[in-house]
Coordinates of C-alpha atoms in Angstrom, one line a residue:
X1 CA -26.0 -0.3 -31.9
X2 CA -24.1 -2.7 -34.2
X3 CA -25.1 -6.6 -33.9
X4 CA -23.2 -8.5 -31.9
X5 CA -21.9 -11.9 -33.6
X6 CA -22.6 -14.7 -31.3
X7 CA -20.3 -17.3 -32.9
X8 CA -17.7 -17.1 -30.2
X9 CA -20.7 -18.2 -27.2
X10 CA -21.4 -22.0 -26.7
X11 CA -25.2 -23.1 -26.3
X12 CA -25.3 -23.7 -22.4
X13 CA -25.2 -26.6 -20.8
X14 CA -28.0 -27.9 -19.0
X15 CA -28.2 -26.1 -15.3
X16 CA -27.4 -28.9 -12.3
X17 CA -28.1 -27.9 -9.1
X18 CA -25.2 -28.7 -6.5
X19 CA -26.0 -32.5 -6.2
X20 CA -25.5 -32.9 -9.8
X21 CA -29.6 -33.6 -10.8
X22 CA -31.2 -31.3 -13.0
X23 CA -33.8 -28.8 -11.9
X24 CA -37.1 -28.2 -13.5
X25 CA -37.7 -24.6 -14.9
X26 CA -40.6 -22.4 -13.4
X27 CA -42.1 -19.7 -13.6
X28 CA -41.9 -17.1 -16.4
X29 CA -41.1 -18.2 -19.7
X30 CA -37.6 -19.9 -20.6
X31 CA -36.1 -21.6 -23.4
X32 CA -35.3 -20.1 -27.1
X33 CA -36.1 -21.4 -30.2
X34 CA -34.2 -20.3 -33.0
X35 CA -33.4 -16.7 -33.1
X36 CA -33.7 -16.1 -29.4
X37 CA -37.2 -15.7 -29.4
X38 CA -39.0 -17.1 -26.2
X39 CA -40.7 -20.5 -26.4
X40 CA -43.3 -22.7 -23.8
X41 CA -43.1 -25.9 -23.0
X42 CA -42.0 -24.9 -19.3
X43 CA -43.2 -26.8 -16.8
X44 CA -45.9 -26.2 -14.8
X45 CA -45.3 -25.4 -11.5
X46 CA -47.7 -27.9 -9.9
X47 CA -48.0 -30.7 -12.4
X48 CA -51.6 -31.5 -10.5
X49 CA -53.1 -28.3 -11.3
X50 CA -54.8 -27.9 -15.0
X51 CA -52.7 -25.4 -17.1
X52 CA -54.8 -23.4 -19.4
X53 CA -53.9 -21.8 -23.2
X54 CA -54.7 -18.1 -23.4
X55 CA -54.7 -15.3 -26.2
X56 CA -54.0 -12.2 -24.6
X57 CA -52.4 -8.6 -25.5
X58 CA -49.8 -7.2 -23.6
X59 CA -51.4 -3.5 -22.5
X60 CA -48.2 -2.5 -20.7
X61 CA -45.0 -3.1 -18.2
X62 CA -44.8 -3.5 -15.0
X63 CA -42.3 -1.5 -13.4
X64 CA -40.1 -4.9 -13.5
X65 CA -40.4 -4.8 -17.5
X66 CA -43.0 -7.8 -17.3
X67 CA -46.2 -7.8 -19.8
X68 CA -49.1 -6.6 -18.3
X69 CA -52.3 -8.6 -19.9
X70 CA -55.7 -9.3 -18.7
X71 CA -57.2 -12.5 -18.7
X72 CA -60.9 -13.1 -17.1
X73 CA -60.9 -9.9 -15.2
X74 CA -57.6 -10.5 -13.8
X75 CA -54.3 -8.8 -14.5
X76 CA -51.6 -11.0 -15.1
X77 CA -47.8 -10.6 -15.8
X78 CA -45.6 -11.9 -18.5
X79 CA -42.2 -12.2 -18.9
X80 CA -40.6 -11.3 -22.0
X81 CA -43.8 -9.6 -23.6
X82 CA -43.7 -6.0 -25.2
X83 CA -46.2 -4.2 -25.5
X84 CA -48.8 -4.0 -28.4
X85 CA -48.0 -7.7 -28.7
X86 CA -50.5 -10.2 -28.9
X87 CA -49.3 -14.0 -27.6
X88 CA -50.1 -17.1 -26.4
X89 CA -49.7 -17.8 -22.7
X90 CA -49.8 -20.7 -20.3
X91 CA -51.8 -19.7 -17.2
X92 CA -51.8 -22.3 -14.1
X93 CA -52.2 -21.9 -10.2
X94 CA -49.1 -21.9 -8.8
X95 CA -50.3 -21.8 -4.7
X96 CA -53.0 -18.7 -4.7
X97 CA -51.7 -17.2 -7.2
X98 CA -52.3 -17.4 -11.2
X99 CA -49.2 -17.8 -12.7
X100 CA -48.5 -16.8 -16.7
X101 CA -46.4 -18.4 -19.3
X102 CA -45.4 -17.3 -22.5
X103 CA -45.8 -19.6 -25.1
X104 CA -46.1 -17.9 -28.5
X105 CA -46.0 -15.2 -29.7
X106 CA -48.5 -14.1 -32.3
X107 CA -47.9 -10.7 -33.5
X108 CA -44.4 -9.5 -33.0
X109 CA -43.9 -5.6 -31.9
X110 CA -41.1 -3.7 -33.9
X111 CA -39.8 -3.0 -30.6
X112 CA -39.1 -6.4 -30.4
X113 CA -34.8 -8.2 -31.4
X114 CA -32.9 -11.4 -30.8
X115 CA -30.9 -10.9 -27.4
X116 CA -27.0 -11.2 -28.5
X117 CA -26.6 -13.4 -25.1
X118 CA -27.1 -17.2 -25.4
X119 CA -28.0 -17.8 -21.6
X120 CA -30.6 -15.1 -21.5
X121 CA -34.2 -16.8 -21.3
X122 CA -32.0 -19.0 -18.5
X123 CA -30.0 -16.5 -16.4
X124 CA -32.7 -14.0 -15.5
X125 CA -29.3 -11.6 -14.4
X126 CA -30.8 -9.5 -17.6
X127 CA -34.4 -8.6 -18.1
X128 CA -34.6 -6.7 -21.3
X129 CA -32.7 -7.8 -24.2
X130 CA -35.6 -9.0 -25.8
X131 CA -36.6 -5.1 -26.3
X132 CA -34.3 -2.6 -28.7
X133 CA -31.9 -0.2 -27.0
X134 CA -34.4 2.8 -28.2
X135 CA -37.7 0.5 -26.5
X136 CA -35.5 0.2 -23.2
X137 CA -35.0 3.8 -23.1
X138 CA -38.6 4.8 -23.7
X139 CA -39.6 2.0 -20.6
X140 CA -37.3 3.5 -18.2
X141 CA -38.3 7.1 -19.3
X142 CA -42.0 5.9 -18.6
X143 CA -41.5 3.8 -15.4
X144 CA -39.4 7.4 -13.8
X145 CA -42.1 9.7 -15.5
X146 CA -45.0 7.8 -13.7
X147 CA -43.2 7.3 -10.3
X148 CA -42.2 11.1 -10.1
X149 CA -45.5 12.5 -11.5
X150 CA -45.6 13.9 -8.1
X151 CA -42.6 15.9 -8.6
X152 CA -42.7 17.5 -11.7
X153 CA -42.0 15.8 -15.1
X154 CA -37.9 14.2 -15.0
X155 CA -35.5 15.4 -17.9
X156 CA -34.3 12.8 -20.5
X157 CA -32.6 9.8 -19.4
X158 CA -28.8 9.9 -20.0
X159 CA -28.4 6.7 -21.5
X160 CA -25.3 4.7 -23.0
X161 CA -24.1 4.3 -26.1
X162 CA -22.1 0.9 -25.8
X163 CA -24.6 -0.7 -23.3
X164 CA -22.8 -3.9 -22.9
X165 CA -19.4 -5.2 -21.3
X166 CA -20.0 -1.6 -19.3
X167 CA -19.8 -3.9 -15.7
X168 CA -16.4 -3.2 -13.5
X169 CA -17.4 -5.9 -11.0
X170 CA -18.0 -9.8 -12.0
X171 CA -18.3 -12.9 -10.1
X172 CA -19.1 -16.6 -11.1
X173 CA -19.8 -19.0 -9.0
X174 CA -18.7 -22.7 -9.3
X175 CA -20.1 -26.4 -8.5
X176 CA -20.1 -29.5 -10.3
X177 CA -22.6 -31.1 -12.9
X178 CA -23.9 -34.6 -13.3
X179 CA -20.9 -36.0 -14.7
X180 CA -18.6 -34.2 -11.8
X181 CA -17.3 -31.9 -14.0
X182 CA -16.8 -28.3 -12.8
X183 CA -19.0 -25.6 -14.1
X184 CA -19.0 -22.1 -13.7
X185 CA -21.7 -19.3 -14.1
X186 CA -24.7 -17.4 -12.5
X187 CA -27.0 -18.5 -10.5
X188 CA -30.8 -19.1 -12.3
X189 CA -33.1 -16.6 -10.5
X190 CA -34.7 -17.0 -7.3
X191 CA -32.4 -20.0 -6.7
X192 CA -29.1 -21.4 -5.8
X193 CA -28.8 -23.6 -9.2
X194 CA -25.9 -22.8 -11.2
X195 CA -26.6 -22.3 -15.2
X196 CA -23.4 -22.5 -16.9
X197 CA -21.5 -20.4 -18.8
X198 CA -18.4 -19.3 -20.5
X199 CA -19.2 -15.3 -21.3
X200 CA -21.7 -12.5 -20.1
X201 CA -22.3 -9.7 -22.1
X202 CA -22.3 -6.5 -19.5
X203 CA -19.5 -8.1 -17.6
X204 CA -16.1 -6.8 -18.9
X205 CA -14.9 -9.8 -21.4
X206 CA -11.5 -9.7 -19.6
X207 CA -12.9 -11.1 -16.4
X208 CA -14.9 -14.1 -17.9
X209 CA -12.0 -14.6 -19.9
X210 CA -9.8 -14.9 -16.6
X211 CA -12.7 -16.9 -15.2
X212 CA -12.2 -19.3 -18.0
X213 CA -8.7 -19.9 -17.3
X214 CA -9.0 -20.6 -13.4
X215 CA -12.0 -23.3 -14.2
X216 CA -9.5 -24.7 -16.8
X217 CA -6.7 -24.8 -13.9
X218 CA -9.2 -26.3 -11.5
X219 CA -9.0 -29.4 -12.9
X220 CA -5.0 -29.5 -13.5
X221 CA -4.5 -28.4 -9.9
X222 CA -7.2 -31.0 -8.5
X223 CA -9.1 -28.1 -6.7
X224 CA -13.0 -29.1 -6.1
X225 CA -15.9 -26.4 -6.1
X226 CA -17.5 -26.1 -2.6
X227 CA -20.6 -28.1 -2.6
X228 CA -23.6 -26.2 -0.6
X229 CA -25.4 -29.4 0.3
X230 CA -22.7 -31.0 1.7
X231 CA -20.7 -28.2 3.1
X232 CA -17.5 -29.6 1.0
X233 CA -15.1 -28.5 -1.7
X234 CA -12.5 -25.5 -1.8
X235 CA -13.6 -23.1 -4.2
X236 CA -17.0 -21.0 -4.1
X237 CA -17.0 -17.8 -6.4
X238 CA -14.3 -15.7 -8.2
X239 CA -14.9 -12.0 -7.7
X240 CA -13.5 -9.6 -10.4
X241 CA -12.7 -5.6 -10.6
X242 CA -11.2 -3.8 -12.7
X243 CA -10.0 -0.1 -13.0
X244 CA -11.8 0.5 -16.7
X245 CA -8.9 4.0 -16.9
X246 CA -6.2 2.4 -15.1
X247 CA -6.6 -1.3 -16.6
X248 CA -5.9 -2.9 -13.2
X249 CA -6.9 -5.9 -12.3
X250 CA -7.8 -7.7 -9.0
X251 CA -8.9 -11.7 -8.4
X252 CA -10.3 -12.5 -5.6
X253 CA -10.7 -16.6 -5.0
X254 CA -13.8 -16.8 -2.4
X255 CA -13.1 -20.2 -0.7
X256 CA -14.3 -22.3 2.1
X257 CA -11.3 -22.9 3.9
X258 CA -7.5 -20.5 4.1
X259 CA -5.9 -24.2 3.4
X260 CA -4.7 -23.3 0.2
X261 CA -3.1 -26.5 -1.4
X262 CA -1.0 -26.1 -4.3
X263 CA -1.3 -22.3 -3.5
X264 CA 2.5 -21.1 -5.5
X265 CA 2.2 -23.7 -8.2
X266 CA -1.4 -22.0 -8.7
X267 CA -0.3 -18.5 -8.6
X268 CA 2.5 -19.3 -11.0
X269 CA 0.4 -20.9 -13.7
X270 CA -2.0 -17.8 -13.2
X271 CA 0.1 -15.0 -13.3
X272 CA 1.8 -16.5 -16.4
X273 CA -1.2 -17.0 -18.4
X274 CA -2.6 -13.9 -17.1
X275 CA 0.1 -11.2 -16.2
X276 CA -2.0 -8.6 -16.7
X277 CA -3.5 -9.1 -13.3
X278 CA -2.1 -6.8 -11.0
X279 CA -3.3 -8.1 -8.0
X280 CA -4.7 -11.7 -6.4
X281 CA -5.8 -12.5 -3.1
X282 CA -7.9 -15.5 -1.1
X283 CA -11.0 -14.6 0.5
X284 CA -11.7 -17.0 3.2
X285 CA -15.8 -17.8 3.7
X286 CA -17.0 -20.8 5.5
X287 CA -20.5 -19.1 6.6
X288 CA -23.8 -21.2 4.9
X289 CA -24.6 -17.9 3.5
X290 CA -25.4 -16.4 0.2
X291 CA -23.0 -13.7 1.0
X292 CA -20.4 -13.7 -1.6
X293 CA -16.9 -12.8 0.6
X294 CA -16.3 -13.7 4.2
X295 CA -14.6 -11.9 6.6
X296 CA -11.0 -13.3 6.5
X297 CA -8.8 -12.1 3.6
X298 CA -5.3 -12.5 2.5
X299 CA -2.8 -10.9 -0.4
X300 CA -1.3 -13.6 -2.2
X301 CA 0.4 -11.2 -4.9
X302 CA 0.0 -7.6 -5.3
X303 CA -0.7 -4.6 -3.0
X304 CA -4.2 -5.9 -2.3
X305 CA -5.7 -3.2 -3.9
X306 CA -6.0 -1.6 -7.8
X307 CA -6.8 2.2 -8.4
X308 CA -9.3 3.7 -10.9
X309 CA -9.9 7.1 -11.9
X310 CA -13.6 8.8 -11.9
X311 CA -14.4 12.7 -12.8
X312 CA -10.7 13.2 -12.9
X313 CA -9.8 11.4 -9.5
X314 CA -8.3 8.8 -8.2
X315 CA -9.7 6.1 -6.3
X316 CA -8.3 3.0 -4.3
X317 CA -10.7 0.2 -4.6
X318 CA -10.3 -2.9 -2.4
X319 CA -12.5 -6.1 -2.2
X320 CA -14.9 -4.7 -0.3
X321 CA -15.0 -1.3 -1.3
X322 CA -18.5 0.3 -3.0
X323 CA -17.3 1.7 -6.0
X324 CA -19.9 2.2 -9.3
X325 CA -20.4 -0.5 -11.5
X326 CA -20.4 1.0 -14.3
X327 CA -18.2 4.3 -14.5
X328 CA -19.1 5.5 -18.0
X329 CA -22.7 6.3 -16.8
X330 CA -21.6 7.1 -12.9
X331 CA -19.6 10.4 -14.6
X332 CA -22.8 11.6 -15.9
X333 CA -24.7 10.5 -12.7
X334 CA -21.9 12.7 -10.3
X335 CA -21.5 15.6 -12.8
X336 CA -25.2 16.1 -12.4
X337 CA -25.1 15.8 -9.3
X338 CA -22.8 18.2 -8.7
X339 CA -24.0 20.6 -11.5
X340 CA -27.9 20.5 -9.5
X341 CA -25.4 21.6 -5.7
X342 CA -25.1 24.7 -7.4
X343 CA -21.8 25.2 -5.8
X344 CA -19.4 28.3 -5.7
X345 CA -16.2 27.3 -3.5
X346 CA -17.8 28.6 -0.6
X347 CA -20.4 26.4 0.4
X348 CA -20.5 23.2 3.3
X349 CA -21.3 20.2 1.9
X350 CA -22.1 16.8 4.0
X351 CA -21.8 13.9 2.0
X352 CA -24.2 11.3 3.7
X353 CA -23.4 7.6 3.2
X354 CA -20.3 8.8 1.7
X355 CA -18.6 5.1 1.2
X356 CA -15.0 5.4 0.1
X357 CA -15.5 9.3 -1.0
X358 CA -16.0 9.5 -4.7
X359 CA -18.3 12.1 -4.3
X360 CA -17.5 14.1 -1.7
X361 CA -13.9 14.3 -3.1
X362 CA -15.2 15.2 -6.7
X363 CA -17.5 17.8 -5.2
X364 CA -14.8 19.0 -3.1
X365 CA -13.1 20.7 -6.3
X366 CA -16.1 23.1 -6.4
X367 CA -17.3 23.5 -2.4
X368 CA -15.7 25.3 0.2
X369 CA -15.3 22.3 2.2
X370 CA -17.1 18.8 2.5
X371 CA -18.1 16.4 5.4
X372 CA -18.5 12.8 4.6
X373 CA -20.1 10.5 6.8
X374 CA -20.1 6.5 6.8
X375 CA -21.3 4.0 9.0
X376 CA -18.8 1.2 7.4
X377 CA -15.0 2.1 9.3
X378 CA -13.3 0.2 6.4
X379 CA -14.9 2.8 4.1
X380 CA -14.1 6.2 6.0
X381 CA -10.7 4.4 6.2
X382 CA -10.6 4.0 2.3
X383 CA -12.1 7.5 2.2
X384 CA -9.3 8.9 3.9
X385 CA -6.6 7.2 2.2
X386 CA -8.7 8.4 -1.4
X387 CA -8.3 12.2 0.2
X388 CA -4.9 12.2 0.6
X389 CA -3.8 10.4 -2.6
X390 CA -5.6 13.3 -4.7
X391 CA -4.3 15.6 -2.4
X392 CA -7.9 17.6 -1.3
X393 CA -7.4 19.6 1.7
X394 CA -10.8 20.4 2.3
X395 CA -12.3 17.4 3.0
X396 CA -13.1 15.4 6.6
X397 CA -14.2 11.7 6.8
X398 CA -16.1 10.7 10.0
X399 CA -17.2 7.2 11.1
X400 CA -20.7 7.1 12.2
X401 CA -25.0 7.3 11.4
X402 CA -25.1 10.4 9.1
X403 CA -28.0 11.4 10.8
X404 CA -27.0 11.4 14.5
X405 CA -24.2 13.7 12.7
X406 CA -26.4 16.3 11.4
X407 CA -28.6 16.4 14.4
X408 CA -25.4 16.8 16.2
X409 CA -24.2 19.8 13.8
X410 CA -27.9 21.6 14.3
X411 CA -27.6 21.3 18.2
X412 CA -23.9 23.2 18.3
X413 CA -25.6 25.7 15.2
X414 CA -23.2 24.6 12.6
X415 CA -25.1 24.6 9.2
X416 CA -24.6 22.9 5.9
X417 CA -25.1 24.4 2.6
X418 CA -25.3 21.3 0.9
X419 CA -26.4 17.7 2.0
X420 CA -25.8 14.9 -1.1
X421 CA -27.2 11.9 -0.1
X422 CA -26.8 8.1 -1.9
X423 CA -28.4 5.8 0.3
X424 CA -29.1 1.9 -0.7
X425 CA -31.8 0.8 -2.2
X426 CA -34.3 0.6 0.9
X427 CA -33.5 4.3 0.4
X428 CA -33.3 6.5 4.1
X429 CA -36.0 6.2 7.2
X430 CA -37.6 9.0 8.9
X431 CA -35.2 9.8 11.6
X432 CA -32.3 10.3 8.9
X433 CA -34.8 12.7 6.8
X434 CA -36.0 13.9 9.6
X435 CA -32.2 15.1 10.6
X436 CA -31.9 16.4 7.3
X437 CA -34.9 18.8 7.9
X438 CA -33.4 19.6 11.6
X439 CA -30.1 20.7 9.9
X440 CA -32.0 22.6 7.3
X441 CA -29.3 22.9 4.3
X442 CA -30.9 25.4 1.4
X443 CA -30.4 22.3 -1.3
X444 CA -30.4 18.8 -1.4
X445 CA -29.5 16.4 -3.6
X446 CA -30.4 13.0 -3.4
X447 CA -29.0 10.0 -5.7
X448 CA -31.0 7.0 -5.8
X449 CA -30.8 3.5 -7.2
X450 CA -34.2 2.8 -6.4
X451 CA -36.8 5.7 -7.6
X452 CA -40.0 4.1 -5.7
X453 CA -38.2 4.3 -2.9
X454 CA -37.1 7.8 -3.8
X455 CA -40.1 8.9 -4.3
X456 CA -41.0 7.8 -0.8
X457 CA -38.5 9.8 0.5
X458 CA -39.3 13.0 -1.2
X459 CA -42.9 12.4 -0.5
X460 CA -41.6 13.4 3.5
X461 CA -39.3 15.7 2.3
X462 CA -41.5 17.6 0.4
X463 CA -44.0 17.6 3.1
X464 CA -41.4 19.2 5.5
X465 CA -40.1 22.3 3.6
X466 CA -38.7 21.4 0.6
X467 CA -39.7 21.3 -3.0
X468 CA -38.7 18.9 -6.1
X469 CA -37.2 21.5 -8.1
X470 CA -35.3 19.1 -10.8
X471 CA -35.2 15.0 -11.5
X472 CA -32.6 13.5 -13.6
X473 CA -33.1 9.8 -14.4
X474 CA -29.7 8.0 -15.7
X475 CA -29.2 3.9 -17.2
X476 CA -27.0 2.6 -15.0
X477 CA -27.5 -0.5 -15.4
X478 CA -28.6 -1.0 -19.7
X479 CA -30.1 -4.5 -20.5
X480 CA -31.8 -4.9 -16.9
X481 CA -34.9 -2.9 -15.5
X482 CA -32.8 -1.0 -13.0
X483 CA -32.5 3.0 -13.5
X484 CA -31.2 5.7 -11.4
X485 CA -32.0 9.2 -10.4
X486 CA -30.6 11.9 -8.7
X487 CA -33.2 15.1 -7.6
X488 CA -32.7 18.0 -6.2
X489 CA -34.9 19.8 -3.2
X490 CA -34.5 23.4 -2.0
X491 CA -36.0 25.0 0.9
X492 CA -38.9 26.6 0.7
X493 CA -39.5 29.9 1.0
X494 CA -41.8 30.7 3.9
X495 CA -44.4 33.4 4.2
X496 CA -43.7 36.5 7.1
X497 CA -47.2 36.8 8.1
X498 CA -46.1 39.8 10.0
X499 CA -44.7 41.6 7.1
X500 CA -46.7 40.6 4.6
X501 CA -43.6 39.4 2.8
X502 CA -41.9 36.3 1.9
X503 CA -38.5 35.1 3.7
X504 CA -36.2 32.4 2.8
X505 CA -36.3 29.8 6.0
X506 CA -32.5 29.7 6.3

């Protein structure tokens, strides 16, 4: 990976929380010195309690990419550590916990770089720039090998070879700072405190840069960020997507009120500086939430919607809409996916949590015919619409708990070849797996953003008639700890005890 020149990213300002004072860092380590490298100094979380100076090596990573070390018998984690590394940490009680700092490092692993982004010891939104490209890869590699022992031993993780500006989803969110002037940014973790800034490096740079230009307008046109502590102010978060083939465009202002003053002046001045953007719309939510979009919606230029195209298809992608955030890596992810399905052009495939259909209608090139199923109506509506723009005629979308569906199917003897499943990161509960082992489909395949949870999963699947037979872990998600896999199960082959012989159990 070439190095990426930082000249063009300002030094944050220092993060306000909405009332305009300025909160006090806790927890893990935060703060660069020169070079990016980590630094203490952080407060402590409970200025009453003693903090302590420790030596200590890091032994390993948690599965969050935090240093494990060990410190008087106890097993601590540290933020930012690598392992190999020796350091100096700050160690204090925060509540009945012990609670570890770091502060220096002493000897430096090789494993170790400068992260490119300027806000990184602040944000949090990253976890492991501080590691090389080649030391993320073996981490991720380690955290899936250990989860899936169980299983078998996972291929090599696909990874990406330009693992930044890879996001096709971005949102900032705005307030004010002591002096009242509007700032835009991320959140700092664990809280509602806004850190500035002008550029993140895995969104795509043409978001922040329209970002930019809307907190630039703010002031011209008068608009105030919504205030959380006082419940006033207009504007609340700017969500972005783009279609990374298609290069379309869509703004979506999250506000706290549909009272849009200045509204065609402001569109003007947008679409002028911007006329790439293809569409724009106001997203009305005046909830005390820490949901991003409300429930009221309106197009204020634009069809409303922007298309992408994924494994050769074509997908309409509204506000709402699940679509992958990063597309380069979700090709590999679905290809595999499909590749492990085996498929001939004969087979019945259900598509469980099927969203807006990416993968049902890319597996439906190579199936006989595919069944999605999705709770969300707005989805199966999208998924519908997504069917008939690509033209597939041997696809149906149904609204509905995927599986009450499959029990359903079992009862009236319909059988599925195929069931691909993508559930959320809680991954599925027993009644939907137990479904699945009611409808009995000879393969499985099962995508998951979260491989503990996975592994949970499998665990009951395995344990009711099917076996692990191949585990692909994929980088979604490069710079954070996040990594995906998608597994595939068949059915077990049961002994005849009659016979003497085995029989397949489909």
């Amino acid at each position: 990976m070439s190095k990426r020149k930082n000249s063009d990213y300002k030094k944050p300002d220092k993060p306000y929380n909405q009332s305009g004072k300025p909160y006090r860092k806790q927890g893990s380590a935060k703060g660069k010195q020169k070079g990016g490298k980590p630094k203490g100094g952080s407060a402590v979380a409970d200025p009453r309690q003693k903090a302590i100076t420790a030596k200590v090596t890091c032994s390993g990573l948690t599965n969050e990419g935090k240093g494990l070390v060990t410190w008087e018998g106890k097993q601590l984690e540290v933020a930012y550590l690598i392992p190999g590394e020796t350091a100096e940490v700050r160690v204090s009680k925060k509540g009945p916990y012990l609670n570890a700092e770091l502060k220096r490092i002493i000897n430096q692993s090789k494993d170790r770089v400068n992260p490119p982004c300027p806000y990184y010891y602040e944000c949090g939104g990253c976890q492991l720039q501080h590691m090389s490209n080649q030391a993320q890869g073996r981490f991720k590699q380690n955290t899936i090998d250990a989860i899936m022992k169980p299983f078998g031993k996972p291929e090599v993780i696909l990874t990406m070879d330009q693992p930044y500006d890879y996001r096709n989803k971005s949102q900032m969110t705005f307030g004010q700072n002591k002096d009242r002037q509007v700032i835009g940014g991320l959140y700092a973790p664990s809280t509602h405190q806004i850190i500035p800034m002008d550029r993140c490096l895995i969104h795509d740079p043409k978001a922040d840069e329209i970002v930019q230009t809307i907190k630039g307008m703010m002031k011209s046109f008068k608009m105030k960020p919504y205030n959380e502590d006082t419940g006033h102010g207009f504007l609340r978060h700017i969500l972005i997507k783009i279609g990374k083939v298609s290069g379309q465009i869509m703004v979506v202002l999250v506000a706290a009120s549909p009272v849009f003053k200045g509204k065609n002046n402001f569109i003007t001045a947008l679409r002028k500086a911007h006329p790439e953007i293809t569409t724009l719309l106001l997203n009305v939510n005046k909830r005390d939430t820490s949901m991003v979009l409300g429930n009221q919606e309106k197009v204020l230029f634009g069809k409303g919607t922007i298309t992408d195209t994924l494994c050769g298809m074509t997908f309409e992608i509204s506000a709402k809409s699940f679509y992958q955030i990063n597309p380069v890596q979700t090709e590999k992810l679905y290809k595999k996916a499909i590749e492990m399905a085996d498929l001939t052009g004969k087979e019945t495939v259900v598509d469980a949590y099927c969203g807006i259909g990416t993968i049902s209608l890319i597996a439906s090139q190579k199936a006989g015919n595919v069944i999605g199923v999705e709770m969300n109506n707005d989805a199966v509506r999208d998924a519908i619409r997504n069917s008939k723009r690509n033209g597939v005629k041997n696809t149906r979308f149904y609204q509905g708990d995927a599986g009450e569906f499959m029990v359903q199917m079992a009862a009236r003897g319909k059988k599925a070849d195929v069931v691909l499943m993508d559930p959320p990161r809680s991954g599925s509960d027993e009644t939907f797996l137990a479904s699945v082992v009611k409808l009995q489909p000879k393969c499985v395949v099962y995508v998951s953003c979260n491989p503990v949870t996975q592994a949970r999963d499998l665990k009951y699947l395995t344990k009711n008639g099917y076996t692990v037979e191949a585990i692909q872990p994929v980088d979604m998600f490069p710079q954070t700890y996040h990594v995906e896999a998608v597994t595939k199960l068949v059915l077990k082959e049961k002994t005849d005890n009659r016979k003497g012989r085995f029989r397949k159990s489909y």
